[in-house]
Amino acid sequence: MLKSRRTILRASAGLLIAGPMFGNRQALAQTPACDDSPTPRQIEGPFYTPQTPRRSKLVDGLQGETLVLEGRVLSTTCQPLANAIVDLWSCDAAGEYDNSGFKLRGHQLTDAKGRFRFETLMPGSYGNSSFRRTPHLHVKVQGPSTPLLTTQLYFPNEPLNARDSFYSPALLVKFSQTKPLLKVATFDFVLPVQAKG
Ligand SMILES: [Fe+2]
């Protein structure tokens, strides 16, 4: 089985720590400060609404399991991209999209360190018995001088991941907190630009 770049980088980091035992620490290159592969693109899907409000709280009083999504937008040289637009949308816990308003939709601009933070709800799954989408978030990301990235994010340990043909392990968020009714997830987007965007 092919190893992912992330796995290889982790293995390299392990070698770096183990290096002095074998006297080869100087020979090993340093690992980069981020996974520098551009984030893979995925389809937009049929439920995108343009001109979303600029805000970080998307829940609009909806009840459900809160999901905080935070992370950074980076270049392929791991430089933070300030003023990048991050536009997020998802369905609710029942798998329904708000296609007439802006519930669970919104965008924000990254700060000077390339950071963003959304407060939304854990999305449910939707579809039918022959094809059911695993829980996911939709997102569009664009730096001031980068191409537009449209993609989707997925969650670890979801039973439907293995049956969803769009699912990609390269687009998995990482949970830093999973309390009842509150999950905190992180994901860093890498855009195909070397300099600051
Ligand atoms: Fe979707």
JSON list of C-alpha atoms and ligand atoms in Angstrom, two decimals:
[
{"chain": "A", "resi": 1, "resn": "MET", "atom": "CA", "xyz": [0.00, 0.00, 0.00]},
{"chain": "A", "resi": 2, "resn": "LEU", "atom": "CA", "xyz": [1.29, 3.47, -0.86]},
{"chain": "A", "resi": 3, "resn": "LYS", "atom": "CA", "xyz": [2.15, 5.61, 2.14]},
{"chain": "A", "resi": 4, "resn": "SER", "atom": "CA", "xyz": [0.63, 9.09, 2.25]},
{"chain": "A", "resi": 5, "resn": "ARG", "atom": "CA", "xyz": [2.95, 12.08, 2.30]},
{"chain": "A", "resi": 6, "resn": "ARG", "atom": "CA", "xyz": [1.81, 12.79, 5.86]},
{"chain": "A", "resi": 7, "resn": "THR", "atom": "CA", "xyz": [2.77, 9.27, 6.94]},
{"chain": "A", "resi": 8, "resn": "ILE", "atom": "CA", "xyz": [6.18, 9.60, 5.28]},
{"chain": "A", "resi": 9, "resn": "LEU", "atom": "CA", "xyz": [6.78, 12.94, 7.01]},
{"chain": "A", "resi": 10, "resn": "ARG", "atom": "CA", "xyz": [5.87, 11.41, 10.36]},
{"chain": "A", "resi": 11, "resn": "ALA", "atom": "CA", "xyz": [8.27, 8.56, 9.67]},
{"chain": "A", "resi": 12, "resn": "SER", "atom": "CA", "xyz": [10.97, 11.09, 8.77]},
{"chain": "A", "resi": 13, "resn": "ALA", "atom": "CA", "xyz": [10.39, 12.93, 12.04]},
{"chain": "A", "resi": 14, "resn": "GLY", "atom": "CA", "xyz": [10.88, 9.64, 13.86]},
{"chain": "A", "resi": 15, "resn": "LEU", "atom": "CA", "xyz": [14.18, 9.11, 12.06]},
{"chain": "A", "resi": 16, "resn": "LEU", "atom": "CA", "xyz": [15.28, 12.60, 13.08]},
{"chain": "A", "resi": 17, "resn": "ILE", "atom": "CA", "xyz": [14.72, 11.75, 16.74]},
{"chain": "A", "resi": 18, "resn": "ALA", "atom": "CA", "xyz": [16.37, 8.35, 16.37]},
{"chain": "A", "resi": 19, "resn": "GLY", "atom": "CA", "xyz": [19.25, 9.84, 14.35]},
{"chain": "A", "resi": 20, "resn": "PRO", "atom": "CA", "xyz": [21.86, 10.48, 17.08]},
{"chain": "A", "resi": 21, "resn": "MET", "atom": "CA", "xyz": [21.79, 6.78, 18.07]},
{"chain": "A", "resi": 22, "resn": "PHE", "atom": "CA", "xyz": [23.25, 6.07, 14.66]},
{"chain": "A", "resi": 23, "resn": "GLY", "atom": "CA", "xyz": [25.38, 9.19, 14.38]},
{"chain": "A", "resi": 24, "resn": "ASN", "atom": "CA", "xyz": [23.54, 10.53, 11.29]},
{"chain": "A", "resi": 25, "resn": "ARG", "atom": "CA", "xyz": [21.55, 13.46, 12.68]},
{"chain": "A", "resi": 26, "resn": "GLN", "atom": "CA", "xyz": [23.29, 15.99, 10.43]},
{"chain": "A", "resi": 27, "resn": "ALA", "atom": "CA", "xyz": [22.57, 13.95, 7.31]},
{"chain": "A", "resi": 28, "resn": "LEU", "atom": "CA", "xyz": [18.78, 14.09, 7.68]},
{"chain": "A", "resi": 29, "resn": "ALA", "atom": "CA", "xyz": [16.78, 17.00, 6.30]},
{"chain": "A", "resi": 30, "resn": "GLN", "atom": "CA", "xyz": [14.42, 18.86, 8.59]},
{"chain": "A", "resi": 31, "resn": "THR", "atom": "CA", "xyz": [10.73, 18.19, 8.13]},
{"chain": "A", "resi": 32, "resn": "PRO", "atom": "CA", "xyz": [8.69, 21.20, 6.99]},
{"chain": "A", "resi": 33, "resn": "ALA", "atom": "CA", "xyz": [6.50, 23.07, 9.46]},
{"chain": "A", "resi": 34, "resn": "CYS", "atom": "CA", "xyz": [3.34, 21.85, 7.71]},
{"chain": "A", "resi": 35, "resn": "ASP", "atom": "CA", "xyz": [2.19, 19.20, 5.26]},
{"chain": "A", "resi": 36, "resn": "ASP", "atom": "CA", "xyz": [3.14, 21.16, 2.13]},
{"chain": "A", "resi": 37, "resn": "SER", "atom": "CA", "xyz": [1.02, 19.19, -0.38]},
{"chain": "A", "resi": 38, "resn": "PRO", "atom": "CA", "xyz": [-1.77, 21.41, -1.79]},
{"chain": "A", "resi": 39, "resn": "THR", "atom": "CA", "xyz": [-5.15, 20.48, -0.35]},
{"chain": "A", "resi": 40, "resn": "PRO", "atom": "CA", "xyz": [-7.02, 18.24, -2.85]},
{"chain": "A", "resi": 41, "resn": "ARG", "atom": "CA", "xyz": [-9.97, 19.67, -4.74]},
{"chain": "A", "resi": 42, "resn": "GLN", "atom": "CA", "xyz": [-13.43, 18.15, -4.60]},
{"chain": "A", "resi": 43, "resn": "ILE", "atom": "CA", "xyz": [-16.75, 18.94, -6.25]},
{"chain": "A", "resi": 44, "resn": "GLU", "atom": "CA", "xyz": [-18.85, 21.88, -5.05]},
{"chain": "A", "resi": 45, "resn": "GLY", "atom": "CA", "xyz": [-22.05, 19.82, -4.94]},
{"chain": "A", "resi": 46, "resn": "PRO", "atom": "CA", "xyz": [-25.54, 21.18, -5.69]},
{"chain": "A", "resi": 47, "resn": "PHE", "atom": "CA", "xyz": [-26.11, 23.21, -2.51]},
{"chain": "A", "resi": 48, "resn": "TYR", "atom": "CA", "xyz": [-23.69, 26.16, -2.69]},
{"chain": "A", "resi": 49, "resn": "THR", "atom": "CA", "xyz": [-25.16, 29.63, -2.07]},
{"chain": "A", "resi": 50, "resn": "PRO", "atom": "CA", "xyz": [-22.97, 32.63, -3.01]},
{"chain": "A", "resi": 51, "resn": "GLN", "atom": "CA", "xyz": [-22.67, 35.93, -1.11]},
{"chain": "A", "resi": 52, "resn": "THR", "atom": "CA", "xyz": [-22.80, 34.40, 2.34]},
{"chain": "A", "resi": 53, "resn": "PRO", "atom": "CA", "xyz": [-22.59, 36.63, 5.43]},
{"chain": "A", "resi": 54, "resn": "ARG", "atom": "CA", "xyz": [-19.15, 37.34, 6.88]},
{"chain": "A", "resi": 55, "resn": "ARG", "atom": "CA", "xyz": [-19.26, 35.72, 10.33]},
{"chain": "A", "resi": 56, "resn": "SER", "atom": "CA", "xyz": [-17.72, 32.95, 12.41]},
{"chain": "A", "resi": 57, "resn": "LYS", "atom": "CA", "xyz": [-20.88, 31.71, 14.19]},
{"chain": "A", "resi": 58, "resn": "LEU", "atom": "CA", "xyz": [-23.10, 29.89, 11.70]},
{"chain": "A", "resi": 59, "resn": "VAL", "atom": "CA", "xyz": [-25.60, 28.18, 13.98]},
{"chain": "A", "resi": 60, "resn": "ASP", "atom": "CA", "xyz": [-28.40, 30.82, 14.03]},
{"chain": "A", "resi": 61, "resn": "GLY", "atom": "CA", "xyz": [-29.96, 29.32, 17.16]},
{"chain": "A", "resi": 62, "resn": "LEU", "atom": "CA", "xyz": [-30.09, 25.79, 15.72]},
{"chain": "A", "resi": 63, "resn": "GLN", "atom": "CA", "xyz": [-29.85, 22.97, 18.24]},
{"chain": "A", "resi": 64, "resn": "GLY", "atom": "CA", "xyz": [-27.35, 20.17, 17.86]},
{"chain": "A", "resi": 65, "resn": "GLU", "atom": "CA", "xyz": [-23.81, 19.10, 18.55]},
{"chain": "A", "resi": 66, "resn": "THR", "atom": "CA", "xyz": [-21.54, 22.13, 18.29]},
{"chain": "A", "resi": 67, "resn": "LEU", "atom": "CA", "xyz": [-18.57, 21.81, 15.96]},
{"chain": "A", "resi": 68, "resn": "VAL", "atom": "CA", "xyz": [-15.75, 24.31, 16.21]},
{"chain": "A", "resi": 69, "resn": "LEU", "atom": "CA", "xyz": [-13.55, 24.19, 13.12]},
{"chain": "A", "resi": 70, "resn": "GLU", "atom": "CA", "xyz": [-10.28, 26.05, 13.33]},
{"chain": "A", "resi": 71, "resn": "GLY", "atom": "CA", "xyz": [-7.08, 26.07, 11.34]},
{"chain": "A", "resi": 72, "resn": "ARG", "atom": "CA", "xyz": [-4.88, 28.04, 8.99]},
{"chain": "A", "resi": 73, "resn": "VAL", "atom": "CA", "xyz": [-4.55, 28.80, 5.31]},
{"chain": "A", "resi": 74, "resn": "LEU", "atom": "CA", "xyz": [-0.96, 28.24, 4.19]},
{"chain": "A", "resi": 75, "resn": "SER", "atom": "CA", "xyz": [1.18, 28.39, 1.06]},
{"chain": "A", "resi": 76, "resn": "THR", "atom": "CA", "xyz": [3.12, 25.35, -0.14]},
{"chain": "A", "resi": 77, "resn": "THR", "atom": "CA", "xyz": [6.13, 26.85, 1.65]},
{"chain": "A", "resi": 78, "resn": "CYS", "atom": "CA", "xyz": [4.06, 26.78, 4.87]},
{"chain": "A", "resi": 79, "resn": "GLN", "atom": "CA", "xyz": [3.69, 30.56, 5.00]},
{"chain": "A", "resi": 80, "resn": "PRO", "atom": "CA", "xyz": [0.42, 31.84, 6.48]},
{"chain": "A", "resi": 81, "resn": "LEU", "atom": "CA", "xyz": [-1.90, 33.48, 3.96]},
{"chain": "A", "resi": 82, "resn": "ALA", "atom": "CA", "xyz": [-3.58, 36.52, 5.51]},
{"chain": "A", "resi": 83, "resn": "ASN", "atom": "CA", "xyz": [-6.91, 37.84, 4.19]},
{"chain": "A", "resi": 84, "resn": "ALA", "atom": "CA", "xyz": [-7.78, 34.54, 2.54]},
{"chain": "A", "resi": 85, "resn": "ILE", "atom": "CA", "xyz": [-11.52, 33.95, 2.19]},
{"chain": "A", "resi": 86, "resn": "VAL", "atom": "CA", "xyz": [-12.80, 30.77, 3.85]},
{"chain": "A", "resi": 87, "resn": "ASP", "atom": "CA", "xyz": [-16.44, 30.11, 2.90]},
{"chain": "A", "resi": 88, "resn": "LEU", "atom": "CA", "xyz": [-18.07, 27.20, 4.76]},
{"chain": "A", "resi": 89, "resn": "TRP", "atom": "CA", "xyz": [-21.43, 25.47, 4.29]},
{"chain": "A", "resi": 90, "resn": "SER", "atom": "CA", "xyz": [-22.98, 22.23, 5.47]},
{"chain": "A", "resi": 91, "resn": "CYS", "atom": "CA", "xyz": [-26.24, 20.46, 6.15]},
{"chain": "A", "resi": 92, "resn": "ASP", "atom": "CA", "xyz": [-27.78, 20.20, 9.63]},
{"chain": "A", "resi": 93, "resn": "ALA", "atom": "CA", "xyz": [-27.82, 17.10, 11.83]},
{"chain": "A", "resi": 94, "resn": "ALA", "atom": "CA", "xyz": [-30.80, 15.75, 9.85]},
{"chain": "A", "resi": 95, "resn": "GLY", "atom": "CA", "xyz": [-28.95, 16.09, 6.54]},
{"chain": "A", "resi": 96, "resn": "GLU", "atom": "CA", "xyz": [-30.91, 19.17, 5.38]},
{"chain": "A", "resi": 97, "resn": "TYR", "atom": "CA", "xyz": [-29.33, 22.20, 3.66]},
{"chain": "A", "resi": 98, "resn": "ASP", "atom": "CA", "xyz": [-30.84, 25.66, 4.04]},
{"chain": "A", "resi": 99, "resn": "ASN", "atom": "CA", "xyz": [-31.20, 26.54, 0.34]},
{"chain": "A", "resi": 100, "resn": "SER", "atom": "CA", "xyz": [-33.28, 29.67, 0.86]},
{"chain": "A", "resi": 101, "resn": "GLY", "atom": "CA", "xyz": [-31.32, 31.36, 3.66]},
{"chain": "A", "resi": 102, "resn": "PHE", "atom": "CA", "xyz": [-27.88, 31.24, 5.22]},
{"chain": "A", "resi": 103, "resn": "LYS", "atom": "CA", "xyz": [-28.23, 28.78, 8.11]},
{"chain": "A", "resi": 104, "resn": "LEU", "atom": "CA", "xyz": [-24.94, 26.92, 8.53]},
{"chain": "A", "resi": 105, "resn": "ARG", "atom": "CA", "xyz": [-23.36, 29.14, 5.86]},
{"chain": "A", "resi": 106, "resn": "GLY", "atom": "CA", "xyz": [-20.81, 31.92, 6.22]},
{"chain": "A", "resi": 107, "resn": "HIS", "atom": "CA", "xyz": [-17.38, 33.15, 5.31]},
{"chain": "A", "resi": 108, "resn": "GLN", "atom": "CA", "xyz": [-14.53, 34.91, 7.01]},
{"chain": "A", "resi": 109, "resn": "LEU", "atom": "CA", "xyz": [-11.07, 36.29, 6.24]},
{"chain": "A", "resi": 110, "resn": "THR", "atom": "CA", "xyz": [-7.97, 34.79, 7.78]},
{"chain": "A", "resi": 111, "resn": "ASP", "atom": "CA", "xyz": [-5.98, 36.92, 10.22]},
{"chain": "A", "resi": 112, "resn": "ALA", "atom": "CA", "xyz": [-2.31, 37.92, 9.91]},
{"chain": "A", "resi": 113, "resn": "LYS", "atom": "CA", "xyz": [-1.27, 34.39, 10.95]},
{"chain": "A", "resi": 114, "resn": "GLY", "atom": "CA", "xyz": [-3.56, 32.79, 8.36]},
{"chain": "A", "resi": 115, "resn": "ARG", "atom": "CA", "xyz": [-6.00, 31.59, 11.03]},
{"chain": "A", "resi": 116, "resn": "PHE", "atom": "CA", "xyz": [-9.76, 31.07, 10.82]},
{"chain": "A", "resi": 117, "resn": "ARG", "atom": "CA", "xyz": [-12.35, 29.74, 13.28]},
{"chain": "A", "resi": 118, "resn": "PHE", "atom": "CA", "xyz": [-15.97, 28.72, 12.72]},
{"chain": "A", "resi": 119, "resn": "GLU", "atom": "CA", "xyz": [-18.64, 27.62, 15.16]},
{"chain": "A", "resi": 120, "resn": "THR", "atom": "CA", "xyz": [-21.18, 25.41, 13.41]},
{"chain": "A", "resi": 121, "resn": "LEU", "atom": "CA", "xyz": [-23.00, 22.12, 13.98]},
{"chain": "A", "resi": 122, "resn": "MET", "atom": "CA", "xyz": [-21.84, 18.57, 13.35]},
{"chain": "A", "resi": 123, "resn": "PRO", "atom": "CA", "xyz": [-23.45, 17.70, 9.99]},
{"chain": "A", "resi": 124, "resn": "GLY", "atom": "CA", "xyz": [-25.48, 14.55, 9.52]},
{"chain": "A", "resi": 125, "resn": "SER", "atom": "CA", "xyz": [-25.49, 12.20, 6.55]},
{"chain": "A", "resi": 126, "resn": "TYR", "atom": "CA", "xyz": [-27.90, 12.35, 3.62]},
{"chain": "A", "resi": 127, "resn": "GLY", "atom": "CA", "xyz": [-28.86, 10.40, 0.54]},
{"chain": "A", "resi": 128, "resn": "ASN", "atom": "CA", "xyz": [-30.74, 7.17, -0.01]},
{"chain": "A", "resi": 129, "resn": "SER", "atom": "CA", "xyz": [-30.15, 3.47, 0.47]},
{"chain": "A", "resi": 130, "resn": "SER", "atom": "CA", "xyz": [-28.09, 3.15, -2.73]},
{"chain": "A", "resi": 131, "resn": "PHE", "atom": "CA", "xyz": [-25.82, 6.15, -2.06]},
{"chain": "A", "resi": 132, "resn": "ARG", "atom": "CA", "xyz": [-25.48, 7.99, 1.22]},
{"chain": "A", "resi": 133, "resn": "ARG", "atom": "CA", "xyz": [-23.04, 10.85, 1.82]},
{"chain": "A", "resi": 134, "resn": "THR", "atom": "CA", "xyz": [-20.91, 10.49, 4.91]},
{"chain": "A", "resi": 135, "resn": "PRO", "atom": "CA", "xyz": [-20.93, 13.57, 7.22]},
{"chain": "A", "resi": 136, "resn": "HIS", "atom": "CA", "xyz": [-18.86, 16.32, 5.59]},
{"chain": "A", "resi": 137, "resn": "LEU", "atom": "CA", "xyz": [-18.32, 20.07, 5.35]},
{"chain": "A", "resi": 138, "resn": "HIS", "atom": "CA", "xyz": [-18.12, 22.02, 2.10]},
{"chain": "A", "resi": 139, "resn": "VAL", "atom": "CA", "xyz": [-15.61, 24.83, 1.80]},
{"chain": "A", "resi": 140, "resn": "LYS", "atom": "CA", "xyz": [-14.18, 27.32, -0.68]},
{"chain": "A", "resi": 141, "resn": "VAL", "atom": "CA", "xyz": [-10.81, 28.90, 0.10]},
{"chain": "A", "resi": 142, "resn": "GLN", "atom": "CA", "xyz": [-9.02, 31.63, -1.82]},
{"chain": "A", "resi": 143, "resn": "GLY", "atom": "CA", "xyz": [-6.02, 33.79, -0.95]},
{"chain": "A", "resi": 144, "resn": "PRO", "atom": "CA", "xyz": [-5.69, 37.33, -2.33]},
{"chain": "A", "resi": 145, "resn": "SER", "atom": "CA", "xyz": [-3.67, 36.04, -5.31]},
{"chain": "A", "resi": 146, "resn": "THR", "atom": "CA", "xyz": [-4.31, 32.30, -5.42]},
{"chain": "A", "resi": 147, "resn": "PRO", "atom": "CA", "xyz": [-6.63, 30.08, -7.42]},
{"chain": "A", "resi": 148, "resn": "LEU", "atom": "CA", "xyz": [-9.95, 29.22, -5.80]},
{"chain": "A", "resi": 149, "resn": "LEU", "atom": "CA", "xyz": [-9.95, 25.91, -3.93]},
{"chain": "A", "resi": 150, "resn": "THR", "atom": "CA", "xyz": [-13.29, 24.12, -3.62]},
{"chain": "A", "resi": 151, "resn": "THR", "atom": "CA", "xyz": [-13.22, 21.02, -1.46]},
{"chain": "A", "resi": 152, "resn": "GLN", "atom": "CA", "xyz": [-14.88, 19.05, 1.35]},
{"chain": "A", "resi": 153, "resn": "LEU", "atom": "CA", "xyz": [-13.74, 17.97, 4.82]},
{"chain": "A", "resi": 154, "resn": "TYR", "atom": "CA", "xyz": [-14.45, 14.66, 6.55]},
{"chain": "A", "resi": 155, "resn": "PHE", "atom": "CA", "xyz": [-14.47, 13.33, 10.11]},
{"chain": "A", "resi": 156, "resn": "PRO", "atom": "CA", "xyz": [-12.53, 10.41, 11.58]},
{"chain": "A", "resi": 157, "resn": "ASN", "atom": "CA", "xyz": [-14.27, 7.19, 12.62]},
{"chain": "A", "resi": 158, "resn": "GLU", "atom": "CA", "xyz": [-17.47, 7.80, 10.65]},
{"chain": "A", "resi": 159, "resn": "PRO", "atom": "CA", "xyz": [-18.86, 4.40, 9.57]},
{"chain": "A", "resi": 160, "resn": "LEU", "atom": "CA", "xyz": [-20.06, 5.83, 6.22]},
{"chain": "A", "resi": 161, "resn": "ASN", "atom": "CA", "xyz": [-16.60, 7.10, 5.20]},
{"chain": "A", "resi": 162, "resn": "ALA", "atom": "CA", "xyz": [-15.67, 3.76, 3.68]},
{"chain": "A", "resi": 163, "resn": "ARG", "atom": "CA", "xyz": [-18.83, 3.70, 1.52]},
{"chain": "A", "resi": 164, "resn": "ASP", "atom": "CA", "xyz": [-18.70, 7.31, 0.26]},
{"chain": "A", "resi": 165, "resn": "SER", "atom": "CA", "xyz": [-16.80, 7.53, -3.05]},
{"chain": "A", "resi": 166, "resn": "PHE", "atom": "CA", "xyz": [-15.96, 11.23, -2.42]},
{"chain": "A", "resi": 167, "resn": "TYR", "atom": "CA", "xyz": [-14.31, 10.50, 0.93]},
{"chain": "A", "resi": 168, "resn": "SER", "atom": "CA", "xyz": [-10.55, 11.15, 1.05]},
{"chain": "A", "resi": 169, "resn": "PRO", "atom": "CA", "xyz": [-8.28, 10.57, 4.06]},
{"chain": "A", "resi": 170, "resn": "ALA", "atom": "CA", "xyz": [-6.25, 13.63, 2.92]},
{"chain": "A", "resi": 171, "resn": "LEU", "atom": "CA", "xyz": [-9.29, 15.73, 3.85]},
{"chain": "A", "resi": 172, "resn": "LEU", "atom": "CA", "xyz": [-9.84, 14.41, 7.37]},
{"chain": "A", "resi": 173, "resn": "VAL", "atom": "CA", "xyz": [-10.07, 16.96, 10.16]},
{"chain": "A", "resi": 174, "resn": "LYS", "atom": "CA", "xyz": [-8.24, 16.22, 13.40]},
{"chain": "A", "resi": 175, "resn": "PHE", "atom": "CA", "xyz": [-10.26, 16.36, 16.60]},
{"chain": "A", "resi": 176, "resn": "SER", "atom": "CA", "xyz": [-8.55, 18.19, 19.46]},
{"chain": "A", "resi": 177, "resn": "GLN", "atom": "CA", "xyz": [-11.60, 17.90, 21.74]},
{"chain": "A", "resi": 178, "resn": "THR", "atom": "CA", "xyz": [-14.60, 15.59, 21.70]},
{"chain": "A", "resi": 179, "resn": "LYS", "atom": "CA", "xyz": [-16.82, 16.36, 24.70]},
{"chain": "A", "resi": 180, "resn": "PRO", "atom": "CA", "xyz": [-20.52, 15.52, 24.65]},
{"chain": "A", "resi": 181, "resn": "LEU", "atom": "CA", "xyz": [-22.23, 18.14, 22.45]},
{"chain": "A", "resi": 182, "resn": "LEU", "atom": "CA", "xyz": [-18.93, 19.87, 21.63]},
{"chain": "A", "resi": 183, "resn": "LYS", "atom": "CA", "xyz": [-16.29, 18.83, 19.13]},
{"chain": "A", "resi": 184, "resn": "VAL", "atom": "CA", "xyz": [-13.27, 20.93, 18.24]},
{"chain": "A", "resi": 185, "resn": "ALA", "atom": "CA", "xyz": [-11.63, 20.06, 14.94]},
{"chain": "A", "resi": 186, "resn": "THR", "atom": "CA", "xyz": [-8.61, 21.46, 13.14]},
{"chain": "A", "resi": 187, "resn": "PHE", "atom": "CA", "xyz": [-7.62, 21.53, 9.49]},
{"chain": "A", "resi": 188, "resn": "ASP", "atom": "CA", "xyz": [-4.92, 23.51, 7.67]},
{"chain": "A", "resi": 189, "resn": "PHE", "atom": "CA", "xyz": [-5.58, 24.31, 4.00]},
{"chain": "A", "resi": 190, "resn": "VAL", "atom": "CA", "xyz": [-2.54, 24.48, 1.71]},
{"chain": "A", "resi": 191, "resn": "LEU", "atom": "CA", "xyz": [-3.01, 26.52, -1.47]},
{"chain": "A", "resi": 192, "resn": "PRO", "atom": "CA", "xyz": [-0.84, 26.00, -4.57]},
{"chain": "A", "resi": 193, "resn": "VAL", "atom": "CA", "xyz": [1.19, 29.18, -4.19]},
{"chain": "A", "resi": 194, "resn": "GLN", "atom": "CA", "xyz": [4.74, 29.51, -2.86]},
{"chain": "A", "resi": 195, "resn": "ALA", "atom": "CA", "xyz": [4.80, 33.10, -1.68]},
{"chain": "A", "resi": 196, "resn": "LYS", "atom": "CA", "xyz": [2.37, 34.86, 0.59]},
{"chain": "A", "resi": 197, "resn": "GLY", "atom": "CA", "xyz": [-0.95, 35.11, -1.24]},
{"chain": "B", "resi": 1, "resn": "FE", "atom": "FE", "xyz": [-22.92, 17.97, 0.87]}
]
